[in-house]
Amino acid sequence: MTRKVRTRFAPSPTGQPHLGNARTAILNWLYARNQGGAFVLRFEDTDTARNVEGGEQAILDALDWLGLDRDEGPDVGGDHGPYRQSERGELYLARARGLVADGHAFRCFCTPEEMEADRVAAIAAGEPPGRDRRCRDLDPIVSAGREAEAPSAGEEVTLRLRVDSGPVAFEDRLKGALSIDGDDLGDMVLVRPDGRPTYNFAVAVDDFEMQISHVIRGIGHLSNTPKQVLLYRAFGAPPPEFIHIPSVLAEGGGKLAKRAGAPGVLDYRDEGFTPDAILNYLSLLAWSSATGEEVLTRRELIEQIDLDRLGATDAEVDPEKLRWLSGQHLRRQSAVSIAAAWAGVSGVAELGLSDEDLVRAAEVFVQRTSVLTDAPEELAAVFADPDLRTEAAREVLASPDASLALETLAGAWEETDWDVGTLKASMRNAMQASGVTGKSFFQPTRMSLMGATHGPDLTDVAYALGEARTRRRLARALELAHDHRRETE
RNA sequence: GCCCCCAUGGUGCAACGGCUAGCACAUCACUCUUUCAAGGUGGAGAUAGGGGUUCGAUUCCCCUUGGGGGCACCA
């Protein structure tokens, strides 16, 4: 039996996903793309109290930023909608009534108080709680009549699934064969008196009707699975394949919770990470490529994702490795695209650089950055007008050989091609010609070009600055160097 | 209390029941370099503990310990 692969990401609209939720979405998306299947987004918003203003949009923004495009969902539509549980009330009701009609479910007239009393009594008696004692065996004709009169009789009716004793077996791709006894489940509530479906019922109905083939979700849902399997059984359909993935833990091993200050995906964007780096990093949590390769592009991830290579242990987030991976991704990009990304980083525009400046700088300075937001500082260090009136500058420029070094270098760079290789060669020539070497040559040069005593390779700096700026800076420093010499003599 | 899951260096992963337990991040040293990065080379560092099964166990089984999850008319 080969059915089309359809995966889904089904968050509650409580705001931007944290890293753990993002990884769930990523795995679903990667697998769908790998299989040429469909990736479905569904909002589980039946608990209105939990919904957050703007929560849906934050999730969409996060998915968009990560590049996880949907084939179906609340924003793009599709043949299996609506894609918000809050808009699917009728479907749940119809499905529940169907289950009552064919005997899989029954009407329960017990009050919450009665149920609670039963629960306590069952536990006290050492029996599993959750089994209805009064209503499950009511005659259908009788219970239908009682439902009709419920409003006037002041009764409320709950729809519950008839769960028999005996094993409920199911398969998890990672955990293998699992089984739990129906007695431990109880007669689960499907629809509350007010008509709202319970979570597990809604999920099963949705996954069933949306023809989801693979449910890839957090391990926390493992215990919900038998209930959903039971529902599929009642629907007379085979359940989807379940893949329960281990948790992503916060640094230090704690839970990744928003209330504990866990950053959202969009926060990483704001910190200058690229979506590909996040995608790569998160996919490496509990998964590894067959080749052992760790720096993987989006395309490579799609090609190589393999559910059978998923691990079963919880994984801690490691910010250091994330940064490293981010740097690796940056370094693999073209200078043009890095320059474009830098242009959008706050603090870069203020430097007043041209597109060419940015591209040249990207060529030689990416290796100094891990995230996009590292750029402003690196660029400012080179492009900002050097302040040569500092004590440090004065000291360096007043050194005996400063003038000679600067003069010779300015001459050497007069008639050269402006590329790093040539600049480096002619700088060496200048050193030889002047007889000034090592520190006494480099210090004055670095001071004139960037007003500092340390920084990137000097030829990289000159290359990034461009010919005109470089010449101007050398000339100005040379002037000062002459002045200083005169003063000291 | 009951049920379920997990367990390889600090962190993330790898190892048909079979080479000296491998890779990456971090760390330390060296190297390249005027400097700071990036890069290169090398080092230290792990199978949670105890029992089995087996010629042989990181791998299979049991117990202990530790961690996580669940036991809802929450999602």
JSON list of C-alpha atoms in Angstrom, two decimals, chain A residues 51-232:
[
{"chain": "A", "resi": 51, "resn": "ASN", "atom": "CA", "xyz": [-4.76, 31.65, 21.98]},
{"chain": "A", "resi": 52, "resn": "VAL", "atom": "CA", "xyz": [-2.52, 34.64, 21.80]},
{"chain": "A", "resi": 53, "resn": "GLU", "atom": "CA", "xyz": [-3.20, 37.79, 19.87]},
{"chain": "A", "resi": 54, "resn": "GLY", "atom": "CA", "xyz": [-1.02, 37.66, 16.76]},
{"chain": "A", "resi": 55, "resn": "GLY", "atom": "CA", "xyz": [0.00, 34.12, 17.59]},
{"chain": "A", "resi": 56, "resn": "GLU", "atom": "CA", "xyz": [-1.00, 32.74, 14.21]},
{"chain": "A", "resi": 57, "resn": "GLN", "atom": "CA", "xyz": [0.90, 35.41, 12.35]},
{"chain": "A", "resi": 58, "resn": "ALA", "atom": "CA", "xyz": [4.01, 34.85, 14.41]},
{"chain": "A", "resi": 59, "resn": "ILE", "atom": "CA", "xyz": [3.96, 31.18, 13.46]},
{"chain": "A", "resi": 60, "resn": "LEU", "atom": "CA", "xyz": [3.44, 31.98, 9.80]},
{"chain": "A", "resi": 61, "resn": "ASP", "atom": "CA", "xyz": [6.27, 34.50, 9.93]},
{"chain": "A", "resi": 62, "resn": "ALA", "atom": "CA", "xyz": [8.57, 31.97, 11.52]},
{"chain": "A", "resi": 63, "resn": "LEU", "atom": "CA", "xyz": [7.72, 29.29, 8.96]},
{"chain": "A", "resi": 64, "resn": "ASP", "atom": "CA", "xyz": [8.14, 31.76, 6.12]},
{"chain": "A", "resi": 65, "resn": "TRP", "atom": "CA", "xyz": [11.48, 32.89, 7.43]},
{"chain": "A", "resi": 66, "resn": "LEU", "atom": "CA", "xyz": [12.67, 29.31, 7.73]},
{"chain": "A", "resi": 67, "resn": "GLY", "atom": "CA", "xyz": [11.45, 28.73, 4.20]},
{"chain": "A", "resi": 68, "resn": "LEU", "atom": "CA", "xyz": [8.98, 26.03, 5.19]},
{"chain": "A", "resi": 69, "resn": "ASP", "atom": "CA", "xyz": [6.33, 26.51, 2.55]},
{"chain": "A", "resi": 70, "resn": "ARG", "atom": "CA", "xyz": [2.95, 24.87, 3.01]},
{"chain": "A", "resi": 71, "resn": "ASP", "atom": "CA", "xyz": [0.98, 22.91, 0.49]},
{"chain": "A", "resi": 72, "resn": "GLU", "atom": "CA", "xyz": [-2.16, 23.31, 2.55]},
{"chain": "A", "resi": 73, "resn": "GLY", "atom": "CA", "xyz": [-2.99, 25.46, 5.51]},
{"chain": "A", "resi": 74, "resn": "PRO", "atom": "CA", "xyz": [-5.03, 28.34, 6.85]},
{"chain": "A", "resi": 75, "resn": "ASP", "atom": "CA", "xyz": [-3.05, 30.83, 4.82]},
{"chain": "A", "resi": 76, "resn": "VAL", "atom": "CA", "xyz": [-2.88, 28.94, 1.54]},
{"chain": "A", "resi": 77, "resn": "GLY", "atom": "CA", "xyz": [-6.10, 26.94, 1.56]},
{"chain": "A", "resi": 78, "resn": "GLY", "atom": "CA", "xyz": [-6.42, 23.39, 0.29]},
{"chain": "A", "resi": 79, "resn": "ASP", "atom": "CA", "xyz": [-8.88, 20.57, -0.30]},
{"chain": "A", "resi": 80, "resn": "HIS", "atom": "CA", "xyz": [-9.08, 19.36, 3.27]},
{"chain": "A", "resi": 81, "resn": "GLY", "atom": "CA", "xyz": [-9.92, 22.57, 5.10]},
{"chain": "A", "resi": 82, "resn": "PRO", "atom": "CA", "xyz": [-10.77, 24.43, 7.08]},
{"chain": "A", "resi": 83, "resn": "TYR", "atom": "CA", "xyz": [-7.36, 24.36, 8.72]},
{"chain": "A", "resi": 84, "resn": "ARG", "atom": "CA", "xyz": [-8.32, 25.86, 12.04]},
{"chain": "A", "resi": 85, "resn": "GLN", "atom": "CA", "xyz": [-9.89, 23.55, 14.57]},
{"chain": "A", "resi": 86, "resn": "SER", "atom": "CA", "xyz": [-12.12, 26.37, 15.74]},
{"chain": "A", "resi": 87, "resn": "GLU", "atom": "CA", "xyz": [-13.73, 26.32, 12.30]},
{"chain": "A", "resi": 88, "resn": "ARG", "atom": "CA", "xyz": [-14.24, 22.58, 12.19]},
{"chain": "A", "resi": 89, "resn": "GLY", "atom": "CA", "xyz": [-16.85, 22.21, 14.95]},
{"chain": "A", "resi": 90, "resn": "GLU", "atom": "CA", "xyz": [-19.50, 20.71, 12.69]},
{"chain": "A", "resi": 91, "resn": "LEU", "atom": "CA", "xyz": [-17.12, 18.08, 11.39]},
{"chain": "A", "resi": 92, "resn": "TYR", "atom": "CA", "xyz": [-16.30, 16.87, 14.88]},
{"chain": "A", "resi": 93, "resn": "LEU", "atom": "CA", "xyz": [-19.94, 16.78, 15.87]},
{"chain": "A", "resi": 94, "resn": "ALA", "atom": "CA", "xyz": [-20.95, 14.87, 12.77]},
{"chain": "A", "resi": 95, "resn": "ARG", "atom": "CA", "xyz": [-18.16, 12.38, 13.25]},
{"chain": "A", "resi": 96, "resn": "ALA", "atom": "CA", "xyz": [-19.07, 11.90, 16.93]},
{"chain": "A", "resi": 97, "resn": "ARG", "atom": "CA", "xyz": [-22.74, 11.36, 16.13]},
{"chain": "A", "resi": 98, "resn": "GLY", "atom": "CA", "xyz": [-21.70, 8.79, 13.58]},
{"chain": "A", "resi": 99, "resn": "LEU", "atom": "CA", "xyz": [-19.76, 6.95, 16.24]},
{"chain": "A", "resi": 100, "resn": "VAL", "atom": "CA", "xyz": [-22.78, 7.03, 18.55]},
{"chain": "A", "resi": 101, "resn": "ALA", "atom": "CA", "xyz": [-24.97, 5.74, 15.77]},
{"chain": "A", "resi": 102, "resn": "ASP", "atom": "CA", "xyz": [-22.76, 2.77, 15.03]},
{"chain": "A", "resi": 103, "resn": "GLY", "atom": "CA", "xyz": [-22.23, 1.93, 18.67]},
{"chain": "A", "resi": 104, "resn": "HIS", "atom": "CA", "xyz": [-18.61, 2.99, 19.06]},
{"chain": "A", "resi": 105, "resn": "ALA", "atom": "CA", "xyz": [-19.58, 5.87, 21.29]},
{"chain": "A", "resi": 106, "resn": "PHE", "atom": "CA", "xyz": [-22.33, 6.54, 23.78]},
{"chain": "A", "resi": 107, "resn": "ARG", "atom": "CA", "xyz": [-24.15, 9.38, 25.46]},
{"chain": "A", "resi": 108, "resn": "CYS", "atom": "CA", "xyz": [-23.18, 10.03, 29.03]},
{"chain": "A", "resi": 109, "resn": "PHE", "atom": "CA", "xyz": [-25.37, 11.99, 31.37]},
{"chain": "A", "resi": 110, "resn": "CYS", "atom": "CA", "xyz": [-23.13, 12.04, 34.37]},
{"chain": "A", "resi": 111, "resn": "THR", "atom": "CA", "xyz": [-22.19, 15.34, 35.92]},
{"chain": "A", "resi": 112, "resn": "PRO", "atom": "CA", "xyz": [-18.56, 16.26, 36.40]},
{"chain": "A", "resi": 113, "resn": "GLU", "atom": "CA", "xyz": [-19.06, 15.77, 40.11]},
{"chain": "A", "resi": 114, "resn": "GLU", "atom": "CA", "xyz": [-20.31, 12.24, 39.61]},
{"chain": "A", "resi": 115, "resn": "MET", "atom": "CA", "xyz": [-17.40, 11.48, 37.34]},
{"chain": "A", "resi": 116, "resn": "GLU", "atom": "CA", "xyz": [-14.95, 12.81, 39.86]},
{"chain": "A", "resi": 117, "resn": "ALA", "atom": "CA", "xyz": [-16.52, 10.72, 42.60]},
{"chain": "A", "resi": 118, "resn": "ASP", "atom": "CA", "xyz": [-16.25, 7.65, 40.40]},
{"chain": "A", "resi": 119, "resn": "ARG", "atom": "CA", "xyz": [-12.66, 8.44, 39.72]},
{"chain": "A", "resi": 120, "resn": "VAL", "atom": "CA", "xyz": [-11.76, 8.71, 43.39]},
{"chain": "A", "resi": 121, "resn": "ALA", "atom": "CA", "xyz": [-13.69, 5.53, 44.17]},
{"chain": "A", "resi": 122, "resn": "ALA", "atom": "CA", "xyz": [-11.99, 3.62, 41.39]},
{"chain": "A", "resi": 123, "resn": "ILE", "atom": "CA", "xyz": [-8.55, 4.64, 42.54]},
{"chain": "A", "resi": 124, "resn": "ALA", "atom": "CA", "xyz": [-9.43, 3.77, 46.12]},
{"chain": "A", "resi": 125, "resn": "ALA", "atom": "CA", "xyz": [-10.60, 0.36, 44.95]},
{"chain": "A", "resi": 126, "resn": "GLY", "atom": "CA", "xyz": [-7.37, -0.14, 43.08]},
{"chain": "A", "resi": 127, "resn": "GLU", "atom": "CA", "xyz": [-9.10, -0.06, 39.74]},
{"chain": "A", "resi": 128, "resn": "PRO", "atom": "CA", "xyz": [-8.16, 2.08, 36.75]},
{"chain": "A", "resi": 129, "resn": "PRO", "atom": "CA", "xyz": [-10.18, 5.29, 36.66]},
{"chain": "A", "resi": 130, "resn": "GLY", "atom": "CA", "xyz": [-11.99, 6.72, 33.72]},
{"chain": "A", "resi": 131, "resn": "ARG", "atom": "CA", "xyz": [-14.41, 3.94, 33.05]},
{"chain": "A", "resi": 132, "resn": "ASP", "atom": "CA", "xyz": [-18.00, 5.09, 32.99]},
{"chain": "A", "resi": 133, "resn": "ARG", "atom": "CA", "xyz": [-20.18, 3.06, 35.29]},
{"chain": "A", "resi": 134, "resn": "ARG", "atom": "CA", "xyz": [-23.64, 4.38, 34.66]},
{"chain": "A", "resi": 135, "resn": "CYS", "atom": "CA", "xyz": [-24.20, 5.32, 31.07]},
{"chain": "A", "resi": 136, "resn": "ARG", "atom": "CA", "xyz": [-22.09, 3.20, 28.78]},
{"chain": "A", "resi": 137, "resn": "ASP", "atom": "CA", "xyz": [-24.62, 0.38, 28.71]},
{"chain": "A", "resi": 138, "resn": "LEU", "atom": "CA", "xyz": [-27.79, 2.42, 28.50]},
{"chain": "A", "resi": 139, "resn": "ASP", "atom": "CA", "xyz": [-30.09, 1.24, 25.77]},
{"chain": "A", "resi": 140, "resn": "PRO", "atom": "CA", "xyz": [-29.52, 3.43, 22.70]},
{"chain": "A", "resi": 141, "resn": "ILE", "atom": "CA", "xyz": [-33.24, 4.11, 22.33]},
{"chain": "A", "resi": 142, "resn": "VAL", "atom": "CA", "xyz": [-33.47, 5.16, 25.94]},
{"chain": "A", "resi": 143, "resn": "SER", "atom": "CA", "xyz": [-30.38, 7.35, 25.83]},
{"chain": "A", "resi": 144, "resn": "ALA", "atom": "CA", "xyz": [-31.53, 9.02, 22.61]},
{"chain": "A", "resi": 145, "resn": "GLY", "atom": "CA", "xyz": [-34.82, 9.89, 24.23]},
{"chain": "A", "resi": 146, "resn": "ARG", "atom": "CA", "xyz": [-33.05, 11.15, 27.31]},
{"chain": "A", "resi": 147, "resn": "GLU", "atom": "CA", "xyz": [-30.85, 13.37, 25.16]},
{"chain": "A", "resi": 148, "resn": "ALA", "atom": "CA", "xyz": [-33.90, 14.89, 23.53]},
{"chain": "A", "resi": 149, "resn": "GLU", "atom": "CA", "xyz": [-35.32, 15.80, 26.92]},
{"chain": "A", "resi": 150, "resn": "ALA", "atom": "CA", "xyz": [-32.02, 16.76, 28.44]},
{"chain": "A", "resi": 151, "resn": "PRO", "atom": "CA", "xyz": [-32.47, 20.52, 28.16]},
{"chain": "A", "resi": 152, "resn": "SER", "atom": "CA", "xyz": [-35.81, 20.53, 29.94]},
{"chain": "A", "resi": 153, "resn": "ALA", "atom": "CA", "xyz": [-34.65, 17.95, 32.43]},
{"chain": "A", "resi": 154, "resn": "GLY", "atom": "CA", "xyz": [-31.63, 20.05, 33.25]},
{"chain": "A", "resi": 155, "resn": "GLU", "atom": "CA", "xyz": [-29.28, 17.31, 32.11]},
{"chain": "A", "resi": 156, "resn": "GLU", "atom": "CA", "xyz": [-26.14, 17.64, 30.09]},
{"chain": "A", "resi": 157, "resn": "VAL", "atom": "CA", "xyz": [-24.91, 15.11, 27.60]},
{"chain": "A", "resi": 158, "resn": "THR", "atom": "CA", "xyz": [-21.33, 14.19, 26.95]},
{"chain": "A", "resi": 159, "resn": "LEU", "atom": "CA", "xyz": [-20.29, 11.95, 24.06]},
{"chain": "A", "resi": 160, "resn": "ARG", "atom": "CA", "xyz": [-17.77, 9.31, 25.06]},
{"chain": "A", "resi": 161, "resn": "LEU", "atom": "CA", "xyz": [-15.96, 6.53, 23.32]},
{"chain": "A", "resi": 162, "resn": "ARG", "atom": "CA", "xyz": [-16.66, 2.99, 24.40]},
{"chain": "A", "resi": 163, "resn": "VAL", "atom": "CA", "xyz": [-13.22, 1.66, 25.25]},
{"chain": "A", "resi": 164, "resn": "ASP", "atom": "CA", "xyz": [-13.01, -2.04, 25.96]},
{"chain": "A", "resi": 165, "resn": "SER", "atom": "CA", "xyz": [-10.50, -3.88, 28.06]},
{"chain": "A", "resi": 166, "resn": "GLY", "atom": "CA", "xyz": [-7.64, -5.45, 26.22]},
{"chain": "A", "resi": 167, "resn": "PRO", "atom": "CA", "xyz": [-4.49, -4.27, 24.55]},
{"chain": "A", "resi": 168, "resn": "VAL", "atom": "CA", "xyz": [-4.35, -1.28, 22.28]},
{"chain": "A", "resi": 169, "resn": "ALA", "atom": "CA", "xyz": [-1.29, -1.95, 20.23]},
{"chain": "A", "resi": 170, "resn": "PHE", "atom": "CA", "xyz": [0.42, 0.43, 17.88]},
{"chain": "A", "resi": 171, "resn": "GLU", "atom": "CA", "xyz": [3.73, 1.03, 16.26]},
{"chain": "A", "resi": 172, "resn": "ASP", "atom": "CA", "xyz": [6.09, 3.94, 16.62]},
{"chain": "A", "resi": 173, "resn": "ARG", "atom": "CA", "xyz": [8.84, 4.28, 14.06]},
{"chain": "A", "resi": 174, "resn": "LEU", "atom": "CA", "xyz": [11.39, 5.10, 16.75]},
{"chain": "A", "resi": 175, "resn": "LYS", "atom": "CA", "xyz": [10.12, 3.22, 19.77]},
{"chain": "A", "resi": 176, "resn": "GLY", "atom": "CA", "xyz": [8.91, 0.12, 18.03]},
{"chain": "A", "resi": 177, "resn": "ALA", "atom": "CA", "xyz": [5.83, -1.85, 19.05]},
{"chain": "A", "resi": 178, "resn": "LEU", "atom": "CA", "xyz": [3.97, -0.36, 21.99]},
{"chain": "A", "resi": 179, "resn": "SER", "atom": "CA", "xyz": [0.88, -1.48, 23.78]},
{"chain": "A", "resi": 180, "resn": "ILE", "atom": "CA", "xyz": [-1.36, -0.24, 26.56]},
{"chain": "A", "resi": 181, "resn": "ASP", "atom": "CA", "xyz": [-4.48, -1.74, 28.06]},
{"chain": "A", "resi": 182, "resn": "GLY", "atom": "CA", "xyz": [-7.81, -0.18, 27.29]},
{"chain": "A", "resi": 183, "resn": "ASP", "atom": "CA", "xyz": [-8.53, -0.15, 31.01]},
{"chain": "A", "resi": 184, "resn": "ASP", "atom": "CA", "xyz": [-5.78, 2.39, 31.48]},
{"chain": "A", "resi": 185, "resn": "LEU", "atom": "CA", "xyz": [-7.43, 4.63, 28.95]},
{"chain": "A", "resi": 186, "resn": "GLY", "atom": "CA", "xyz": [-11.01, 4.74, 30.15]},
{"chain": "A", "resi": 187, "resn": "ASP", "atom": "CA", "xyz": [-14.01, 5.82, 28.16]},
{"chain": "A", "resi": 188, "resn": "MET", "atom": "CA", "xyz": [-12.53, 8.96, 26.73]},
{"chain": "A", "resi": 189, "resn": "VAL", "atom": "CA", "xyz": [-14.68, 12.02, 26.24]},
{"chain": "A", "resi": 190, "resn": "LEU", "atom": "CA", "xyz": [-15.17, 12.97, 22.61]},
{"chain": "A", "resi": 191, "resn": "VAL", "atom": "CA", "xyz": [-17.48, 15.94, 22.82]},
{"chain": "A", "resi": 192, "resn": "ARG", "atom": "CA", "xyz": [-18.23, 18.05, 25.84]},
{"chain": "A", "resi": 193, "resn": "PRO", "atom": "CA", "xyz": [-21.76, 19.13, 26.75]},
{"chain": "A", "resi": 194, "resn": "ASP", "atom": "CA", "xyz": [-21.15, 22.51, 25.11]},
{"chain": "A", "resi": 195, "resn": "GLY", "atom": "CA", "xyz": [-20.28, 20.82, 21.84]},
{"chain": "A", "resi": 196, "resn": "ARG", "atom": "CA", "xyz": [-16.53, 21.37, 21.94]},
{"chain": "A", "resi": 197, "resn": "PRO", "atom": "CA", "xyz": [-14.42, 18.38, 20.95]},
{"chain": "A", "resi": 198, "resn": "THR", "atom": "CA", "xyz": [-11.62, 17.21, 23.21]},
{"chain": "A", "resi": 199, "resn": "TYR", "atom": "CA", "xyz": [-8.09, 17.51, 21.98]},
{"chain": "A", "resi": 200, "resn": "ASN", "atom": "CA", "xyz": [-7.45, 13.88, 21.16]},
{"chain": "A", "resi": 201, "resn": "PHE", "atom": "CA", "xyz": [-10.72, 13.54, 19.31]},
{"chain": "A", "resi": 202, "resn": "ALA", "atom": "CA", "xyz": [-10.14, 16.65, 17.26]},
{"chain": "A", "resi": 203, "resn": "VAL", "atom": "CA", "xyz": [-6.62, 15.58, 16.36]},
{"chain": "A", "resi": 204, "resn": "ALA", "atom": "CA", "xyz": [-7.71, 12.11, 15.26]},
{"chain": "A", "resi": 205, "resn": "VAL", "atom": "CA", "xyz": [-10.58, 13.48, 13.21]},
{"chain": "A", "resi": 206, "resn": "ASP", "atom": "CA", "xyz": [-8.33, 16.06, 11.59]},
{"chain": "A", "resi": 207, "resn": "ASP", "atom": "CA", "xyz": [-5.47, 13.71, 10.84]},
{"chain": "A", "resi": 208, "resn": "PHE", "atom": "CA", "xyz": [-7.94, 11.22, 9.46]},
{"chain": "A", "resi": 209, "resn": "GLU", "atom": "CA", "xyz": [-9.85, 13.63, 7.28]},
{"chain": "A", "resi": 210, "resn": "MET", "atom": "CA", "xyz": [-6.76, 15.45, 6.14]},
{"chain": "A", "resi": 211, "resn": "GLN", "atom": "CA", "xyz": [-5.34, 12.06, 5.16]},
{"chain": "A", "resi": 212, "resn": "ILE", "atom": "CA", "xyz": [-2.16, 12.57, 7.11]},
{"chain": "A", "resi": 213, "resn": "SER", "atom": "CA", "xyz": [0.16, 9.66, 6.44]},
{"chain": "A", "resi": 214, "resn": "HIS", "atom": "CA", "xyz": [3.00, 10.43, 8.87]},
{"chain": "A", "resi": 215, "resn": "VAL", "atom": "CA", "xyz": [2.58, 12.05, 12.24]},
{"chain": "A", "resi": 216, "resn": "ILE", "atom": "CA", "xyz": [5.96, 13.40, 13.27]},
{"chain": "A", "resi": 217, "resn": "ARG", "atom": "CA", "xyz": [5.61, 15.12, 16.64]},
{"chain": "A", "resi": 218, "resn": "GLY", "atom": "CA", "xyz": [7.14, 15.55, 20.06]},
{"chain": "A", "resi": 219, "resn": "ILE", "atom": "CA", "xyz": [7.57, 12.60, 22.38]},
{"chain": "A", "resi": 220, "resn": "GLY", "atom": "CA", "xyz": [5.08, 14.20, 24.73]},
{"chain": "A", "resi": 221, "resn": "HIS", "atom": "CA", "xyz": [2.34, 13.02, 22.43]},
{"chain": "A", "resi": 222, "resn": "LEU", "atom": "CA", "xyz": [3.28, 9.38, 22.73]},
{"chain": "A", "resi": 223, "resn": "SER", "atom": "CA", "xyz": [0.77, 8.85, 25.49]},
{"chain": "A", "resi": 224, "resn": "ASN", "atom": "CA", "xyz": [-1.99, 10.38, 23.38]},
{"chain": "A", "resi": 225, "resn": "THR", "atom": "CA", "xyz": [-1.33, 7.98, 20.58]},
{"chain": "A", "resi": 226, "resn": "PRO", "atom": "CA", "xyz": [-3.31, 4.95, 21.80]},
{"chain": "A", "resi": 227, "resn": "LYS", "atom": "CA", "xyz": [-6.39, 7.12, 22.15]},
{"chain": "A", "resi": 228, "resn": "GLN", "atom": "CA", "xyz": [-6.01, 8.33, 18.62]},
{"chain": "A", "resi": 229, "resn": "VAL", "atom": "CA", "xyz": [-5.35, 4.81, 17.40]},
{"chain": "A", "resi": 230, "resn": "LEU", "atom": "CA", "xyz": [-8.59, 3.72, 19.02]},
{"chain": "A", "resi": 231, "resn": "LEU", "atom": "CA", "xyz": [-10.40, 6.47, 17.19]},
{"chain": "A", "resi": 232, "resn": "TYR", "atom": "CA", "xyz": [-8.93, 5.42, 13.85]}
]
